[in-house]
PDB file of C-alpha atoms and ligand atoms in Angstrom:
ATOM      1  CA  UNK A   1     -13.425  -3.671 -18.812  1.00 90.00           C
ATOM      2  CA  UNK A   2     -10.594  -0.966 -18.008  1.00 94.00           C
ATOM      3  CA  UNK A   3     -12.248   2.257 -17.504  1.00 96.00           C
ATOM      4  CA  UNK A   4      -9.777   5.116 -18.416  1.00 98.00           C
ATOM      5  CA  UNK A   5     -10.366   8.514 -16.447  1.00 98.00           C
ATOM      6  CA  UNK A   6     -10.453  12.318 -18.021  1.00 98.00           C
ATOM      7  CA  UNK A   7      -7.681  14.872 -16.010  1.00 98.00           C
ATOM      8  CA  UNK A   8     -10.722  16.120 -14.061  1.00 98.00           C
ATOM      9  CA  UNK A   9     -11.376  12.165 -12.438  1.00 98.00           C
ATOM     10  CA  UNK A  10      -7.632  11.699 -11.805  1.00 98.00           C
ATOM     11  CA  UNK A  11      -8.353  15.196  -9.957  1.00 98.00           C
ATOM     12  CA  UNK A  12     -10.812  13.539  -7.824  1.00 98.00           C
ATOM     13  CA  UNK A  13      -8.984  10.398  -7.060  1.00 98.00           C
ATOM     14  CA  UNK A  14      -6.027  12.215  -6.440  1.00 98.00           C
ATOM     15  CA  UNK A  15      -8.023  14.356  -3.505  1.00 98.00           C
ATOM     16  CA  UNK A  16      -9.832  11.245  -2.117  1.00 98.00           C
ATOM     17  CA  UNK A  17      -5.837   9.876  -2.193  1.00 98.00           C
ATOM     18  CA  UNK A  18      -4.427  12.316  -0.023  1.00 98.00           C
ATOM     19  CA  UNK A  19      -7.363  12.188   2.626  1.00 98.00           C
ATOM     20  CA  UNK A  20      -5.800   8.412   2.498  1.00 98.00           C
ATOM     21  CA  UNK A  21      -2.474   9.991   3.043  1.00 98.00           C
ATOM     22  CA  UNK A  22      -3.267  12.503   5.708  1.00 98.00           C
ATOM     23  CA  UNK A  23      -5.161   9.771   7.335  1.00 98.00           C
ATOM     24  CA  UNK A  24      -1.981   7.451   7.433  1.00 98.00           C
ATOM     25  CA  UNK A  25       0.256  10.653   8.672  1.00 98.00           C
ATOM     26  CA  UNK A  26      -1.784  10.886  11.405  1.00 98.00           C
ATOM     27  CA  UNK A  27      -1.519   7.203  12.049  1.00 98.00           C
ATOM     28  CA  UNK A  28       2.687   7.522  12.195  1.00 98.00           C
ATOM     29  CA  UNK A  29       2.207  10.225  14.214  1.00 98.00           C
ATOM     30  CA  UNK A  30       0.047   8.293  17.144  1.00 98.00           C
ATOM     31  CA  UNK A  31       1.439   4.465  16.663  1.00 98.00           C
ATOM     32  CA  UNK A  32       3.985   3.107  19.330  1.00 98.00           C
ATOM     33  CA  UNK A  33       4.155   0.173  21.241  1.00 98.00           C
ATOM     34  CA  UNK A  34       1.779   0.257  23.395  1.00 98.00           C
ATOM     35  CA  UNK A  35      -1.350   1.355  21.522  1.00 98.00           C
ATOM     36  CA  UNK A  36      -3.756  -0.735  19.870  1.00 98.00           C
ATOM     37  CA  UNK A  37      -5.273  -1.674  16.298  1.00 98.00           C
ATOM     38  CA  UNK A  38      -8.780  -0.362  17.176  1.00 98.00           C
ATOM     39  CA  UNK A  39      -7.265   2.751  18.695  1.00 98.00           C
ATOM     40  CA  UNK A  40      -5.858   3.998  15.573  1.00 98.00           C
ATOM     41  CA  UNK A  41      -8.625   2.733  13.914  1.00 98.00           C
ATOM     42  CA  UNK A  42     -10.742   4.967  15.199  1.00 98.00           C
ATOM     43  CA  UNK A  43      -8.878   7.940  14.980  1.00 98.00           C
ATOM     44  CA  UNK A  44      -8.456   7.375  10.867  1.00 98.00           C
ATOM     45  CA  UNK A  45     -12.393   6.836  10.516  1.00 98.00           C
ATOM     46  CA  UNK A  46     -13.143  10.243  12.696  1.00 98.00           C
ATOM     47  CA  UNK A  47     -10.221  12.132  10.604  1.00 98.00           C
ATOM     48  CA  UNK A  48     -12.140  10.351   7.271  1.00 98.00           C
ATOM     49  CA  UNK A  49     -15.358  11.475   8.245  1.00 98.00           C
ATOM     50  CA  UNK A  50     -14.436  14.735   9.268  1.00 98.00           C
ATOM     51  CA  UNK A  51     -13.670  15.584   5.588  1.00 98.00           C
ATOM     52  CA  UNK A  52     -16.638  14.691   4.373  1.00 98.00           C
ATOM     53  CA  UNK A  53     -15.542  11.172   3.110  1.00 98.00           C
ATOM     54  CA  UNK A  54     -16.512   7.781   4.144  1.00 98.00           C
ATOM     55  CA  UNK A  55     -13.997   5.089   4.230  1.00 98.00           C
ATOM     56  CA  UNK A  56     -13.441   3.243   1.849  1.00 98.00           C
ATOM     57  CA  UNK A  57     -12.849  -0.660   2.980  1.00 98.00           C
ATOM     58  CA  UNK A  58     -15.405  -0.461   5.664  1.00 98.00           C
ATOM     59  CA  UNK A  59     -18.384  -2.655   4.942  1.00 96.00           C
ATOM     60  CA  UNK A  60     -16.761  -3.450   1.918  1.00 95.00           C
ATOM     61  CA  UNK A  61     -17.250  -7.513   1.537  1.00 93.00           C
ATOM     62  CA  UNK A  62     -18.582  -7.084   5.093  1.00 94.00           C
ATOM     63  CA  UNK A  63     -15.013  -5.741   6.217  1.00 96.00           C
ATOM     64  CA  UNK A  64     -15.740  -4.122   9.374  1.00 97.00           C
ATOM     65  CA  UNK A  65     -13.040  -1.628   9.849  1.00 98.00           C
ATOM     66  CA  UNK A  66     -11.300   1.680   7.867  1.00 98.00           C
ATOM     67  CA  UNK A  67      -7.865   0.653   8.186  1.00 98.00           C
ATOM     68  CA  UNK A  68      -6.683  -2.838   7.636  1.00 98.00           C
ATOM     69  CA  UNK A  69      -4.059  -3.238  10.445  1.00 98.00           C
ATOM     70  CA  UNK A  70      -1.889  -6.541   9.074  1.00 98.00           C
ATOM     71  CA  UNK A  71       1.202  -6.658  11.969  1.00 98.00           C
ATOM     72  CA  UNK A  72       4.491  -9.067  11.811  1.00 98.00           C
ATOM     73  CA  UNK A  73       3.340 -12.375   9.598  1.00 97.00           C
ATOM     74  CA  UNK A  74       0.304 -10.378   8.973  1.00 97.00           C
ATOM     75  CA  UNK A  75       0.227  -9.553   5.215  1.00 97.00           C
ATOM     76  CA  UNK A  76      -2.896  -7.672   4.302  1.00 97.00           C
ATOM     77  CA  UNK A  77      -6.289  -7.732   5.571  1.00 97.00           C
ATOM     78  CA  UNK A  78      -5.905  -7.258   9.170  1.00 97.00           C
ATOM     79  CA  UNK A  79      -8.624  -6.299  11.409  1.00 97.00           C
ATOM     80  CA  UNK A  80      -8.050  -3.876  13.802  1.00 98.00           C
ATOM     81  CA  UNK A  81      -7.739  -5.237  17.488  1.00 97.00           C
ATOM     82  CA  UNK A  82      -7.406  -4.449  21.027  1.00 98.00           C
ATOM     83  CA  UNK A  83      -4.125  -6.103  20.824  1.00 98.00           C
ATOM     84  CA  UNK A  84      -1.215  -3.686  21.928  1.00 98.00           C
ATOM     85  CA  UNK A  85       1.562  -3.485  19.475  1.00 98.00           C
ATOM     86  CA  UNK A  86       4.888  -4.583  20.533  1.00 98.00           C
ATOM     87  CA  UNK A  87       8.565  -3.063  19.966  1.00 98.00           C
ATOM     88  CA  UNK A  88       9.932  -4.442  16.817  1.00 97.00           C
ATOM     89  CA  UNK A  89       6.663  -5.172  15.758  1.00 98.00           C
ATOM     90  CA  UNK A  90       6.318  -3.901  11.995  1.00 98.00           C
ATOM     91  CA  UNK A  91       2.981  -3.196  10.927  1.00 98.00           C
ATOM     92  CA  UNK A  92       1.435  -2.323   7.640  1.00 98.00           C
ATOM     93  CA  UNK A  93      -1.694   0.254   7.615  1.00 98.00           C
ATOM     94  CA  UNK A  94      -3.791   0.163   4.639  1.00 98.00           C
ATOM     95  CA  UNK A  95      -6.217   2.997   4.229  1.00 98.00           C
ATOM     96  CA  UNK A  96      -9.036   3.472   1.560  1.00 98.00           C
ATOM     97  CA  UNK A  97     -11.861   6.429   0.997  1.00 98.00           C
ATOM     98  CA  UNK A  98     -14.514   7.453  -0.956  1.00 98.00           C
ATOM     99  CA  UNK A  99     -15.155  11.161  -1.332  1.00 98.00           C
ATOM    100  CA  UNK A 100     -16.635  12.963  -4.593  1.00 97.00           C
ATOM    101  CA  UNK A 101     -17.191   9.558  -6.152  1.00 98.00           C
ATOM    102  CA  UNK A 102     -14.048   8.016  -5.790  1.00 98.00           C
ATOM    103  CA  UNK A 103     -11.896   5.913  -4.258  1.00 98.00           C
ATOM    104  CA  UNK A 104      -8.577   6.789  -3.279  1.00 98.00           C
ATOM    105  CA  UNK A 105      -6.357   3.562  -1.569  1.00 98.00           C
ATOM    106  CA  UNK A 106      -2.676   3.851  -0.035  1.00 98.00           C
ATOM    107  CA  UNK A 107      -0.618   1.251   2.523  1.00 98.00           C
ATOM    108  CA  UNK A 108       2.766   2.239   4.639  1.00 98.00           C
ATOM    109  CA  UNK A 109       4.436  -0.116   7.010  1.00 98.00           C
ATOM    110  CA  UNK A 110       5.519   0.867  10.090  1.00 98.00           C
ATOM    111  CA  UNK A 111       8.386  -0.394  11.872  1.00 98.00           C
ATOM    112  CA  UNK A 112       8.046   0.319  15.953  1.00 98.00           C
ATOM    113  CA  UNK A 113      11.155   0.517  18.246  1.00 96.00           C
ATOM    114  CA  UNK A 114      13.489  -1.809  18.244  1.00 95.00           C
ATOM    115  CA  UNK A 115      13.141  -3.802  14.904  1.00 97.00           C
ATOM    116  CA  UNK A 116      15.833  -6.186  13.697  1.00 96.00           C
ATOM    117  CA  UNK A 117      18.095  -5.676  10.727  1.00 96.00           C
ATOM    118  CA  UNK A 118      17.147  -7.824   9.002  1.00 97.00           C
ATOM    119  CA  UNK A 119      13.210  -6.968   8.938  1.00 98.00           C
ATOM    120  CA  UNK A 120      14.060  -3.262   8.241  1.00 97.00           C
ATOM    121  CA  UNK A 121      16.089  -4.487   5.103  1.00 97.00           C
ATOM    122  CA  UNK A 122      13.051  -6.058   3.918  1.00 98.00           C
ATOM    123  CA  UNK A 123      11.273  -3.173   4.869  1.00 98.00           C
ATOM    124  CA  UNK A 124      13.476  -0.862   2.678  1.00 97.00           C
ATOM    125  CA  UNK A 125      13.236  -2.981  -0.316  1.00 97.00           C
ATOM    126  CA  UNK A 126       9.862  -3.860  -0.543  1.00 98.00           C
ATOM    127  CA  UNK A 127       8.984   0.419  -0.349  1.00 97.00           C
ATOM    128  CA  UNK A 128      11.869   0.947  -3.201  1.00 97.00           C
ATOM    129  CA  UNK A 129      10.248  -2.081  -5.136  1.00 98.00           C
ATOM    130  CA  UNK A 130       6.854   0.093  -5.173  1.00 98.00           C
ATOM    131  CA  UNK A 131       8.734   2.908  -6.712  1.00 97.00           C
ATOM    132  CA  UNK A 132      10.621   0.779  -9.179  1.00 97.00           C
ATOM    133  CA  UNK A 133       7.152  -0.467  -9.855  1.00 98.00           C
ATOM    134  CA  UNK A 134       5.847   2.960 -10.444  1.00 98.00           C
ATOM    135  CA  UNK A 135       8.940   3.923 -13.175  1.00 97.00           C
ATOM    136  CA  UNK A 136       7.018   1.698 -15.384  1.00 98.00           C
ATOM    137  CA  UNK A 137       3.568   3.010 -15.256  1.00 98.00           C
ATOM    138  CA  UNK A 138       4.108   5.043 -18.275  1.00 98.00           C
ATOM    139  CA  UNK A 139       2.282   4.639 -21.787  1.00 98.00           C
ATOM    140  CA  UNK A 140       3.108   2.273 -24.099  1.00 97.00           C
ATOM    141  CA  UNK A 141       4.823  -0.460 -20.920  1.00 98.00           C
ATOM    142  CA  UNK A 142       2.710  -3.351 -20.226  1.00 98.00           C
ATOM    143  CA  UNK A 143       1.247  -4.506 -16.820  1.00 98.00           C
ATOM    144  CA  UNK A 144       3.752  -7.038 -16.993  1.00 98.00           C
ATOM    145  CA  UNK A 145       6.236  -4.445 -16.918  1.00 98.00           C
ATOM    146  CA  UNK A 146       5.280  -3.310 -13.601  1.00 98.00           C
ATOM    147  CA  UNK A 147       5.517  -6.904 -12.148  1.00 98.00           C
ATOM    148  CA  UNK A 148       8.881  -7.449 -13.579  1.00 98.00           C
ATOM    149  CA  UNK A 149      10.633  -5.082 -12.115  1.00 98.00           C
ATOM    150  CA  UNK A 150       9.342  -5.528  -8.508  1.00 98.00           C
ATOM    151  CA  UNK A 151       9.755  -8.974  -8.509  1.00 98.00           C
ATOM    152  CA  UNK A 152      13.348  -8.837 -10.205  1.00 98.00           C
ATOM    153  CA  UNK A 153      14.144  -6.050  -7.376  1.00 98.00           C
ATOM    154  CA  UNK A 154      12.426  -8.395  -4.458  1.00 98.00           C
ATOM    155  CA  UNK A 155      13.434 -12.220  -5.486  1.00 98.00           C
ATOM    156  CA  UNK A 156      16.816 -11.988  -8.097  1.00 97.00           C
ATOM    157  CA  UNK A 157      18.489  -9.190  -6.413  1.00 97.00           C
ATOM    158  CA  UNK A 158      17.100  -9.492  -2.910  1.00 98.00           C
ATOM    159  CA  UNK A 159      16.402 -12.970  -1.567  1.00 98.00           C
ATOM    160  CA  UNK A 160      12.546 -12.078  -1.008  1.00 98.00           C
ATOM    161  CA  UNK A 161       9.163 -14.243  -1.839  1.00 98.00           C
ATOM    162  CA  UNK A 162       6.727 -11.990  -3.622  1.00 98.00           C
ATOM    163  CA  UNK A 163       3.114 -12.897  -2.660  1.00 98.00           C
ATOM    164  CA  UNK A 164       1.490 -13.984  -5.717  1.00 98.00           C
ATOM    165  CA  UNK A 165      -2.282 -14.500  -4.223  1.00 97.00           C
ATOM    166  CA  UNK A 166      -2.747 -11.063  -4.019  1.00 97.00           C
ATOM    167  CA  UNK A 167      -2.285  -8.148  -6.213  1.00 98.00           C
ATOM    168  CA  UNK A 168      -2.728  -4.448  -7.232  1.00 98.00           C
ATOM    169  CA  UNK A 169      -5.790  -3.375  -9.187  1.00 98.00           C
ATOM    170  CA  UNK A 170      -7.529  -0.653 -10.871  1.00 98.00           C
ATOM    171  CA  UNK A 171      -9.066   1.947  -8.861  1.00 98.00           C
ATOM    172  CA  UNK A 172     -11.986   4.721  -9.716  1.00 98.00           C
ATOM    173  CA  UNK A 173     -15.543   4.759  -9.099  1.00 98.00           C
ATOM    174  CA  UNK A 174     -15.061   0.899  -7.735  1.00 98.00           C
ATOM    175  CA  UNK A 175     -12.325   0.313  -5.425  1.00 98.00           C
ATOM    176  CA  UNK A 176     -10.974  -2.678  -7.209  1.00 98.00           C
ATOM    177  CA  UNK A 177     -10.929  -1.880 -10.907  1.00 98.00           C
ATOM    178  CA  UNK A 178      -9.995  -3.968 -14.227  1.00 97.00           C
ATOM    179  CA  UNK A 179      -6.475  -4.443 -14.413  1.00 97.00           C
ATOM    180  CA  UNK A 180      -4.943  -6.588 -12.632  1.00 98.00           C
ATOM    181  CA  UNK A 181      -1.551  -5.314 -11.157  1.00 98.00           C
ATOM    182  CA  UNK A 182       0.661  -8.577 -10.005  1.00 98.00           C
ATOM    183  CA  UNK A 183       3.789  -7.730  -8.031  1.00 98.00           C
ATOM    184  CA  UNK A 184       5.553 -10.493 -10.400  1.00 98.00           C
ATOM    185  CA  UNK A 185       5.384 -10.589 -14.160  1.00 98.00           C
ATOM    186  CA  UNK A 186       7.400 -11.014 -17.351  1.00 98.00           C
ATOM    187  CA  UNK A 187       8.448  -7.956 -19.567  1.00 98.00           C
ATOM    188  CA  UNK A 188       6.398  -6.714 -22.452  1.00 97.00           C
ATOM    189  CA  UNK A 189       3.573  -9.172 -21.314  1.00 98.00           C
ATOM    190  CA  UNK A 190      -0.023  -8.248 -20.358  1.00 96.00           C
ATOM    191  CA  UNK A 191      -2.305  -5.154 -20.948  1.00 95.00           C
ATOM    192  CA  UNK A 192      -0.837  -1.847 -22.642  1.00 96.00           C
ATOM    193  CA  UNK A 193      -0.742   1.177 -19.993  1.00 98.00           C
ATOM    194  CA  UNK A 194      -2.607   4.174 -21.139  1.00 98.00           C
ATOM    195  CA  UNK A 195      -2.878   7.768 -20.153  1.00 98.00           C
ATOM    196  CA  UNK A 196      -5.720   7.837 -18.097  1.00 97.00           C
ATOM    197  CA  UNK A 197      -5.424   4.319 -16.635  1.00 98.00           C
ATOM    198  CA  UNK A 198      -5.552   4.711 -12.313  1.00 98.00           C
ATOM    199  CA  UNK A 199      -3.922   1.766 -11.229  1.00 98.00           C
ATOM    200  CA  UNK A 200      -2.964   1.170  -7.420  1.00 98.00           C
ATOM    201  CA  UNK A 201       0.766  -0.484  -7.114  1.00 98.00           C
ATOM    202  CA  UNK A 202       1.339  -2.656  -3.660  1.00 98.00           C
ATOM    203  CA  UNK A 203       3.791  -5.003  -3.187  1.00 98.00           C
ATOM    204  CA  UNK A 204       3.350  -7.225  -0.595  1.00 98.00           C
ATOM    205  CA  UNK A 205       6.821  -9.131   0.455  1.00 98.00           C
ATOM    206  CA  UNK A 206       7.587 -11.659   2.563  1.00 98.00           C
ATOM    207  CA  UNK A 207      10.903 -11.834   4.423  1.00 98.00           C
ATOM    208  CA  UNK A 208      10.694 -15.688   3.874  1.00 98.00           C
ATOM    209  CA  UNK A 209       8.672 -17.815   1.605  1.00 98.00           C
ATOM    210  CA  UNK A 210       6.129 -16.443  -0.918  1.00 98.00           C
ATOM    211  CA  UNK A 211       3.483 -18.644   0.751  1.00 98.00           C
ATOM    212  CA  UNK A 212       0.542 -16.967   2.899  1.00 98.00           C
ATOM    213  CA  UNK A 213      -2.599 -18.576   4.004  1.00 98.00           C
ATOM    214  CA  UNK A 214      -5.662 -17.267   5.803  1.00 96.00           C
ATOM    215  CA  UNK A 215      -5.514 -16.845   9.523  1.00 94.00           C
ATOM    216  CA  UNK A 216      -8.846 -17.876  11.392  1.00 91.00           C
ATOM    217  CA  UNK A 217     -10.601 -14.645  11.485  1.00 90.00           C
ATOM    218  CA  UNK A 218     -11.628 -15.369   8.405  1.00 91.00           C
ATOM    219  CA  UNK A 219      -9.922 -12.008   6.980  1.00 95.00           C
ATOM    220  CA  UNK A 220      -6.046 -11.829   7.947  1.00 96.00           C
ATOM    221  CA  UNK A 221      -3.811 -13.012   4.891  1.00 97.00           C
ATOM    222  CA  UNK A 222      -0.369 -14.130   6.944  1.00 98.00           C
ATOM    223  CA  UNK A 223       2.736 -15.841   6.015  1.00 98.00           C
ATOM    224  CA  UNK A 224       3.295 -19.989   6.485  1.00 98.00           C
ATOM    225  CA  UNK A 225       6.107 -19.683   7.717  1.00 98.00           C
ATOM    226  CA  UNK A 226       5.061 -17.027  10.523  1.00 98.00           C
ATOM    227  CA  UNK A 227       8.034 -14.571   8.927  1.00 98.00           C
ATOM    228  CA  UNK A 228       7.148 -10.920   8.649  1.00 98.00           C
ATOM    229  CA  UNK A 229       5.867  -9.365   5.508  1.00 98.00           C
ATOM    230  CA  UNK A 230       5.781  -5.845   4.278  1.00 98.00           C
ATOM    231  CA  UNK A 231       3.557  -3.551   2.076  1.00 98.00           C
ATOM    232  CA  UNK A 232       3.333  -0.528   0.722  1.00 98.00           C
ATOM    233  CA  UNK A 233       0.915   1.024  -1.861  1.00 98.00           C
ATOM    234  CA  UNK A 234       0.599   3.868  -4.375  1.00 98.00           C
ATOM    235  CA  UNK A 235      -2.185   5.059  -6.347  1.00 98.00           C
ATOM    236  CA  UNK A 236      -0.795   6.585  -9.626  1.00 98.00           C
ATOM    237  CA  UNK A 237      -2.201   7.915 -12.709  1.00 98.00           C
ATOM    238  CA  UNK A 238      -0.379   6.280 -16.297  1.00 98.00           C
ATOM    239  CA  UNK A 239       0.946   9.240 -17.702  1.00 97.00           C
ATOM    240  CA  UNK A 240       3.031   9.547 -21.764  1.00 96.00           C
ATOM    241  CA  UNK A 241       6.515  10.093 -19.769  1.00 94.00           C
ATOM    242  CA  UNK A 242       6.703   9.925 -16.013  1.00 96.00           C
ATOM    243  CA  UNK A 243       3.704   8.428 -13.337  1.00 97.00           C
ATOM    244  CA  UNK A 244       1.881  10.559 -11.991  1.00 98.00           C
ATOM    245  CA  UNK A 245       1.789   9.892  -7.959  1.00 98.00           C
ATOM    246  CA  UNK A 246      -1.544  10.485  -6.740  1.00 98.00           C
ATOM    247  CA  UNK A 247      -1.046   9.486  -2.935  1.00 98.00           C
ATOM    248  CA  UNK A 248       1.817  10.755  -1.204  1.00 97.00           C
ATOM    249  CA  UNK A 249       3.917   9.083   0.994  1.00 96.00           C
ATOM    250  CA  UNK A 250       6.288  12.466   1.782  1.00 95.00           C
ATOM    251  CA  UNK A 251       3.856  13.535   4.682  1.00 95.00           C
ATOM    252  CA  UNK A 252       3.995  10.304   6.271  1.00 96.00           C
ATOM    253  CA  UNK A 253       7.428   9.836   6.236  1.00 96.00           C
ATOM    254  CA  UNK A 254       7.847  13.409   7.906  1.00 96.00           C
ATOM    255  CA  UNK A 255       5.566  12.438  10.644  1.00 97.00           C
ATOM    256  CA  UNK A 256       7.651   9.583  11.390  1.00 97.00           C
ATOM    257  CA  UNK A 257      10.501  11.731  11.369  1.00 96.00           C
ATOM    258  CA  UNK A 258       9.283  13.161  14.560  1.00 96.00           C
ATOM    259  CA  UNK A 259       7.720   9.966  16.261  1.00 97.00           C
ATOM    260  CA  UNK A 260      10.504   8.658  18.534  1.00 96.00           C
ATOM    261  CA  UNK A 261       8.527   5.402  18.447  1.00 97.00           C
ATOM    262  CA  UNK A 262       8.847   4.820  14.768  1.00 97.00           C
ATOM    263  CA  UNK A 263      11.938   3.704  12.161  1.00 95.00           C
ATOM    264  CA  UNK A 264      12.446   5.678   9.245  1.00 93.00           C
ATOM    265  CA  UNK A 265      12.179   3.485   6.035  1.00 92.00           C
ATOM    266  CA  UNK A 266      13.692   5.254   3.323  1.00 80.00           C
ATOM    267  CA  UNK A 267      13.806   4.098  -0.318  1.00 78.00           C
ATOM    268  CA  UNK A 268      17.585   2.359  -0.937  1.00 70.00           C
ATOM    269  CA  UNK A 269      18.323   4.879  -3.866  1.00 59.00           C
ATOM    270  CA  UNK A 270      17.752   8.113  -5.291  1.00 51.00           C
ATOM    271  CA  UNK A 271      14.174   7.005  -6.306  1.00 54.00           C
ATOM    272  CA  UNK A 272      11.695   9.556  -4.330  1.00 52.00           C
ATOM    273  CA  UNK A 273       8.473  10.705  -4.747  1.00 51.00           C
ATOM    274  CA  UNK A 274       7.977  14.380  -6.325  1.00 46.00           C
ATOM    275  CA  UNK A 275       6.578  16.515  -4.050  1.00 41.00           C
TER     276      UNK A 275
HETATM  277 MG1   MG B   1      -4.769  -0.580  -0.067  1.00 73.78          MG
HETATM  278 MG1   MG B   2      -5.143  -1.574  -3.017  1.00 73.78          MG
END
């Protein structure tokens, strides 16, 4: 069952959102070679909690941390270690709360020092996919929409494999609501998007293959073929002409802007998020 939200819910997700957001601008401000999963960890819960807001993934399915810390071949899923990253590592943060009732969920990857070309490419893409993605969360598109255009972006023009075992989702009083969001799809196909319909957007992208299996910790989604992966996630509200772009990514970016440890990714077009 979809549940459709009233302006004053989107309201709520929207603020539970950008405690995700200021959480993960913190994060690019602290990460560098040389710190570790559980270190940043920590700081995001204490910033979460501070606010009044618990977050959102711990305990969730018996997931024991608030930021799942997926680095390299990593996917999604990660849990936080006392492994230092590396430079060139590139590691994606995914961040969830729950304040007022609702859940608010948003991913960035970071890429630290000196990463290759060829992983920043991917890096690039797979964050202009999201917002290609986004264009079609409008009313009257289909979820199938959505999944069309970042897969078209990430495998026909861009010689990417989308990972299909995972997806986006709903998002509300539950973290993972009815619909379904695939990162692949076929135009015109699936449910009809409807003002009011929350929907989190997250391609996941691997620089090789599409294949990922589950690493031993019982929680890590990585790639087979041990190539990195990338992801990066939205929460937006389906609005009659335009998304509306309840996390925001803006902050983040700035912060990386002014951590000499961290690569800018910027979108590959005029795409950009409204301020
Ligand atoms: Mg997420
Ligand atoms: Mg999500």
């Amino acid at each position: 069952m979809i549940f459709y939200k009233t302006a004053d819910e989107i309201e709520l997700i929207r603020e539970s959102c950008l405690l995700v957001c200021k959480a993960l601008t913190h994060v690019a401000s602290i990460i560098r070679p040389g710190i570790t999963g559980e270190e940043i960890d920590k700081a995001a819960e204490e910033l979460i909690r501070d606010h009044n807001a618990k977050p959102g993934f711990k305990g969730y399915r018996g997931f024991p941390a608030t930021l799942c810390i997926s680095p390299n071949e990593g996917v999604v899923h990660g849990i936080p270690t006392k492994k230092e990253f590396q430079n060139g590592d590139v590691v994606s943060v995914d961040c969830g709360s729950y304040l007022n009732g609702f859940y608010g969920d948003s991913a960035f990857t970071f890429a630290l020092g000196e990463v290759d070309e060829a992983t920043m490419e991917l890096l690039r893409v797979t964050n202009t996919s999201l917002y290609l993605g986004i264009e079609n969360a409008i009313e009257g598109r289909r979820i199938g929409d959505i999944g069309f255009a970042v897969q078209d972006y990430c495998e026909n023009q861009h010689p990417y494999g989308i990972v299909r075992e995972l997806v986006g989702h709903g998002i509300g009083r539950e973290l993972h609501e009815s619909p379904e969001v695939p990162n692949y799809g076929k135009r015109g196909k699936g449910a009809k998007l409807k003002e009011g319909l929350v929907i989190a957007i997250e391609p996941m992208v691997n620089l090789g293959t599409k294949d990922v299996q589950q690493s031993n910790d019982g929680w890590t989604i990585i790639t087979k073929d041990k190539k990195p992966s990338a992801h990066f996630e939205h929460t937006v509200a389906v609005k009659k002409d335009k998304a509306d772009i309840l996390s925001n990514h803006k902050l983040i970016e700035e912060a990386i802007l002014k951590n000499p440890n961290v690569n800018s990714v910027g979108v590959k077009n005029t795409l950009t998020q409204a301020s």
